[in-house]
Amino acid sequence: MIKSDNELTKQIIEALQERKSRNITIVDMSHIEGAASSQFIIAEGNSTTHVDSIADCVRDFMLEKYSIKPYNYDGYKASEWIVIDYGAVLVHIFVPEVRRRYNLEELWSDAVITEIPDVL
């Protein structure tokens, strides 16, 4: 059982890395009043098929290993940007060009940004 948002974040990152996500970034907004959630985890896949596969892996991993289901998810129709809602943590999985266009890190520039090294 996961006891904290930080523990939830670590488990989600493990799932993202299992499916070879790249450019994983944690956007910690826990100190920002009115923020949409405490944290965003942002990651990339190299194609829409990869983005779809990463999102499935996160959802399956969290359910099978920790019995945690997301509150909601969206974006599978185009698979250019899939968001998975775990309450305090929102997972955003993008194709690179869509990630650059929306640039969530810049939008929440007053957040604490942590980049996670890619697993090779």
Coordinates of N, CA and C in Angstrom, one line a residue:
M1 N 0.8 -1.2 0.0 CA 0.0 0.0 0.0 C 0.9 1.2 0.0
I2 N 0.5 2.2 -0.8 CA 1.3 3.5 -0.9 C 0.8 4.4 0.2
K3 N 1.7 5.0 0.9 CA 1.3 5.9 2.0 C 1.4 7.4 1.8
S4 N 2.2 7.8 0.7 CA 2.3 9.2 0.5 C 2.4 9.5 -1.0
D5 N 2.2 10.8 -1.3 CA 2.3 11.3 -2.7 C 3.7 11.0 -3.3
N6 N 4.7 11.1 -2.4 CA 6.1 10.9 -2.9 C 6.3 9.4 -3.2
E7 N 5.7 8.5 -2.4 CA 5.8 7.1 -2.7 C 5.1 6.8 -4.0
L8 N 3.9 7.4 -4.2 CA 3.1 7.2 -5.4 C 3.9 7.6 -6.6
T9 N 4.6 8.8 -6.5 CA 5.4 9.3 -7.6 C 6.5 8.3 -7.9
K10 N 7.2 7.8 -6.9 CA 8.3 6.8 -7.2 C 7.8 5.6 -7.9
Q11 N 6.6 5.1 -7.5 CA 6.0 3.9 -8.2 C 5.6 4.2 -9.6
I12 N 5.1 5.4 -9.9 CA 4.7 5.7 -11.2 C 5.9 5.9 -12.1
I13 N 7.0 6.5 -11.6 CA 8.2 6.6 -12.3 C 8.8 5.3 -12.7
E14 N 8.7 4.3 -11.7 CA 9.2 3.0 -12.0 C 8.4 2.4 -13.2
A15 N 7.1 2.6 -13.2 CA 6.3 2.1 -14.3 C 6.7 2.8 -15.6
L16 N 6.9 4.1 -15.6 CA 7.3 4.8 -16.8 C 8.6 4.3 -17.3
Q17 N 9.6 4.1 -16.4 CA 10.9 3.6 -16.9 C 10.8 2.2 -17.4
E18 N 9.9 1.4 -16.9 CA 9.8 0.0 -17.3 C 9.4 -0.1 -18.8
R19 N 8.7 0.9 -19.3 CA 8.3 1.0 -20.7 C 9.2 1.9 -21.5
K20 N 10.3 2.3 -21.0 CA 11.3 3.1 -21.7 C 10.8 4.5 -22.0
S21 N 10.1 5.1 -21.1 CA 9.7 6.6 -21.2 C 11.0 7.4 -21.2
R22 N 10.9 8.6 -21.8 CA 12.1 9.4 -21.8 C 11.7 10.8 -21.3
N23 N 12.7 11.5 -20.9 CA 12.6 12.9 -20.4 C 11.5 13.0 -19.3
I24 N 11.6 12.2 -18.3 CA 10.7 12.2 -17.2 C 11.0 13.4 -16.3
T25 N 9.9 14.2 -16.0 CA 10.1 15.3 -15.2 C 9.0 15.4 -14.1
I26 N 9.4 15.7 -12.9 CA 8.4 15.9 -11.8 C 8.2 17.4 -11.6
V27 N 7.0 17.8 -11.7 CA 6.6 19.2 -11.5 C 5.9 19.2 -10.1
D28 N 6.6 19.6 -9.1 CA 6.0 19.7 -7.7 C 5.3 21.0 -7.5
M29 N 4.0 21.0 -7.4 CA 3.2 22.2 -7.1 C 2.5 22.2 -5.8
S30 N 3.0 21.3 -4.9 CA 2.4 21.2 -3.6 C 2.4 22.5 -2.8
H31 N 3.3 23.4 -3.1 CA 3.3 24.7 -2.3 C 2.6 25.8 -3.1
I32 N 1.9 25.5 -4.2 CA 1.2 26.5 -5.0 C -0.3 26.4 -4.7
E33 N -0.8 27.5 -4.1 CA -2.2 27.5 -3.9 C -3.0 27.5 -5.2
G34 N -4.0 26.7 -5.2 CA -4.9 26.6 -6.4 C -4.4 25.8 -7.5
A35 N -3.3 25.1 -7.3 CA -2.7 24.2 -8.4 C -3.7 23.0 -8.6
A36 N -3.7 22.5 -9.8 CA -4.6 21.4 -10.2 C -4.3 20.1 -9.4
S37 N -3.1 19.9 -9.0 CA -2.7 18.7 -8.2 C -1.4 19.1 -7.5
S38 N -1.0 18.1 -6.6 CA 0.3 18.3 -5.9 C 1.4 18.2 -6.9
Q39 N 1.3 17.2 -7.8 CA 2.4 16.9 -8.7 C 1.9 16.5 -10.1
F40 N 2.7 17.0 -11.1 CA 2.6 16.4 -12.4 C 3.8 15.6 -12.6
I41 N 3.6 14.4 -13.3 CA 4.8 13.7 -13.8 C 4.6 13.7 -15.3
I42 N 5.6 14.2 -16.0 CA 5.6 14.4 -17.4 C 6.6 13.5 -18.0
A43 N 6.2 12.7 -19.1 CA 7.1 11.8 -19.8 C 6.8 11.8 -21.2
E44 N 7.7 11.2 -22.0 CA 7.5 11.2 -23.5 C 7.7 9.7 -24.0
G45 N 6.9 9.5 -25.0 CA 7.1 8.3 -25.8 C 7.6 8.8 -27.2
N46 N 8.2 7.9 -28.0 CA 8.7 8.4 -29.3 C 7.7 8.3 -30.4
S47 N 6.5 7.8 -30.2 CA 5.4 7.7 -31.2 C 4.1 7.6 -30.4
T48 N 3.0 7.7 -31.2 CA 1.7 7.6 -30.5 C 1.5 6.1 -30.0
T49 N 2.0 5.2 -30.7 CA 1.9 3.8 -30.2 C 2.7 3.6 -28.9
H50 N 3.9 4.2 -28.8 CA 4.7 4.2 -27.6 C 4.0 4.9 -26.5
V51 N 3.4 6.0 -26.7 CA 2.7 6.8 -25.7 C 1.5 5.9 -25.2
D52 N 0.8 5.3 -26.0 CA -0.3 4.4 -25.7 C 0.2 3.2 -24.8
S53 N 1.3 2.6 -25.2 CA 1.9 1.5 -24.5 C 2.4 2.0 -23.1
I54 N 3.0 3.1 -23.0 CA 3.4 3.6 -21.7 C 2.2 3.8 -20.8
A55 N 1.2 4.5 -21.3 CA 0.0 4.7 -20.4 C -0.6 3.4 -19.9
D56 N -0.7 2.4 -20.8 CA -1.2 1.1 -20.4 C -0.4 0.5 -19.4
C57 N 1.0 0.6 -19.5 CA 1.9 0.0 -18.6 C 1.7 0.7 -17.2
V58 N 1.6 2.0 -17.1 CA 1.4 2.7 -15.9 C 0.1 2.2 -15.2
R59 N -1.0 2.2 -15.9 CA -2.2 1.8 -15.3 C -2.2 0.3 -14.9
D60 N -1.6 -0.6 -15.7 CA -1.5 -2.0 -15.3 C -0.6 -2.2 -14.1
F61 N 0.5 -1.5 -14.2 CA 1.6 -1.7 -13.1 C 1.0 -1.2 -11.8
M62 N 0.3 -0.1 -11.7 CA -0.2 0.5 -10.5 C -1.4 -0.4 -10.0
L63 N -2.2 -1.0 -10.8 CA -3.3 -1.8 -10.4 C -2.7 -3.2 -9.9
E64 N -1.9 -3.8 -10.7 CA -1.4 -5.2 -10.4 C -0.5 -5.2 -9.2
K65 N 0.4 -4.2 -9.1 CA 1.4 -4.2 -8.0 C 0.9 -3.5 -6.7
Y66 N 0.0 -2.5 -6.8 CA -0.4 -1.7 -5.7 C -1.9 -1.6 -5.5
S67 N -2.7 -2.3 -6.4 CA -4.2 -2.2 -6.3 C -4.7 -0.8 -6.4
I68 N -4.0 0.1 -7.2 CA -4.4 1.5 -7.3 C -5.0 1.7 -8.7
K69 N -6.2 2.1 -8.8 CA -6.8 2.4 -10.1 C -6.8 4.0 -10.2
P70 N -6.6 4.5 -11.4 CA -6.7 5.9 -11.6 C -8.2 6.4 -11.5
Y71 N -8.3 7.6 -11.0 CA -9.7 8.2 -11.0 C -10.2 8.4 -12.4
N72 N -9.4 8.7 -13.3 CA -9.8 8.9 -14.7 C -8.5 8.9 -15.6
Y73 N -8.7 8.8 -16.9 CA -7.7 9.0 -17.9 C -8.3 9.4 -19.2
D74 N -7.5 10.1 -20.0 CA -8.0 10.6 -21.3 C -6.9 10.8 -22.3
G75 N -7.2 10.7 -23.5 CA -6.3 11.0 -24.6 C -5.9 9.8 -25.5
Y76 N -6.5 8.7 -25.2 CA -6.2 7.5 -26.0 C -6.6 7.6 -27.4
K77 N -7.6 8.4 -27.7 CA -8.1 8.4 -29.1 C -7.0 8.9 -30.1
A78 N -6.3 9.9 -29.7 CA -5.2 10.4 -30.6 C -3.8 9.9 -30.1
S79 N -3.7 9.6 -28.8 CA -2.5 9.1 -28.2 C -1.3 10.0 -28.4
E80 N -1.5 11.3 -28.6 CA -0.4 12.3 -28.6 C -0.2 12.9 -27.2
W81 N -1.2 12.9 -26.4 CA -1.1 13.3 -25.0 C -2.1 12.6 -24.2
I82 N -1.6 11.7 -23.4 CA -2.5 10.9 -22.5 C -2.3 11.4 -21.1
V83 N -3.3 11.7 -20.3 CA -3.2 12.1 -18.9 C -3.9 11.0 -18.1
I84 N -3.3 10.6 -17.0 CA -3.8 9.6 -16.1 C -3.9 10.3 -14.7
D85 N -5.1 10.3 -14.1 CA -5.4 11.0 -12.9 C -5.3 10.1 -11.7
Y86 N -4.3 10.3 -10.8 CA -4.2 9.5 -9.6 C -4.5 10.5 -8.4
G87 N -5.3 11.4 -8.6 CA -5.7 12.4 -7.5 C -4.6 13.4 -7.3
A88 N -3.8 13.3 -6.3 CA -2.7 14.3 -6.1 C -1.7 14.3 -7.1
V89 N -1.6 13.2 -7.9 CA -0.6 13.1 -9.0 C -1.2 12.9 -10.3
L90 N -0.9 13.8 -11.3 CA -1.4 13.6 -12.6 C -0.2 13.2 -13.5
V91 N -0.4 12.2 -14.3 CA 0.7 11.7 -15.2 C 0.3 12.1 -16.6
H92 N 1.3 12.9 -17.2 CA 1.1 13.3 -18.6 C 2.1 12.6 -19.5
I93 N 1.7 11.9 -20.5 CA 2.6 11.2 -21.4 C 2.3 11.8 -22.8
F94 N 3.4 12.3 -23.4 CA 3.3 13.1 -24.7 C 4.2 12.4 -25.7
V95 N 3.9 12.7 -27.0 CA 4.8 12.6 -28.1 C 5.6 13.9 -28.0
P96 N 6.9 13.9 -28.4 CA 7.8 15.1 -28.1 C 7.3 16.4 -28.7
E97 N 6.7 16.4 -29.9 CA 6.3 17.7 -30.5 C 5.1 18.3 -29.7
V98 N 4.2 17.5 -29.2 CA 3.1 18.0 -28.5 C 3.5 18.5 -27.1
R99 N 4.5 17.8 -26.5 CA 5.0 18.2 -25.2 C 5.7 19.6 -25.4
R100 N 6.4 19.8 -26.4 CA 7.0 21.1 -26.6 C 6.0 22.2 -26.8
R101 N 4.9 21.9 -27.6 CA 3.9 22.9 -27.8 C 3.2 23.3 -26.6
Y102 N 2.9 22.4 -25.7 CA 2.1 22.8 -24.5 C 3.0 23.2 -23.3
N103 N 4.3 22.7 -23.3 CA 5.3 23.1 -22.4 C 4.8 23.3 -20.9
L104 N 4.3 22.3 -20.3 CA 3.7 22.4 -19.0 C 4.7 22.8 -17.9
E105 N 6.0 22.5 -18.1 CA 7.0 22.9 -17.2 C 7.1 24.4 -17.2
E106 N 7.0 25.1 -18.3 CA 7.0 26.5 -18.4 C 5.8 27.2 -17.8
L107 N 4.6 26.5 -18.1 CA 3.4 27.0 -17.5 C 3.4 27.0 -16.0
W108 N 4.0 26.0 -15.4 CA 4.1 26.0 -13.9 C 5.5 26.3 -13.5
S109 N 6.1 27.3 -14.0 CA 7.5 27.6 -13.8 C 7.8 28.0 -12.3
D110 N 6.8 28.3 -11.5 CA 7.0 28.6 -10.1 C 7.0 27.3 -9.3
A111 N 6.8 26.1 -10.0 CA 6.9 24.8 -9.3 C 8.3 24.4 -9.1
V112 N 8.5 23.4 -8.3 CA 9.9 22.8 -8.2 C 9.9 21.7 -9.3
I113 N 10.9 21.8 -10.2 CA 11.0 20.9 -11.3 C 12.2 20.0 -11.1
T114 N 12.0 18.7 -11.2 CA 13.0 17.7 -11.0 C 13.0 16.8 -12.3
E115 N 14.2 16.7 -12.9 CA 14.3 15.9 -14.1 C 14.9 14.5 -13.7
I116 N 14.3 13.5 -14.2 CA 14.8 12.1 -13.9 C 15.6 11.6 -15.0
P117 N 16.8 11.1 -14.8 CA 17.7 10.6 -15.9 C 17.0 9.5 -16.6
D118 N 17.2 9.4 -17.9 CA 16.6 8.3 -18.7 C 17.3 7.0 -18.3
V119 N 16.6 5.9 -18.4 CA 17.2 4.6 -18.2 C 17.5 4.1 -19.6
L120 N 18.7 3.7 -19.8 CA 19.1 3.2 -21.1 C 19.1 1.7 -21.2

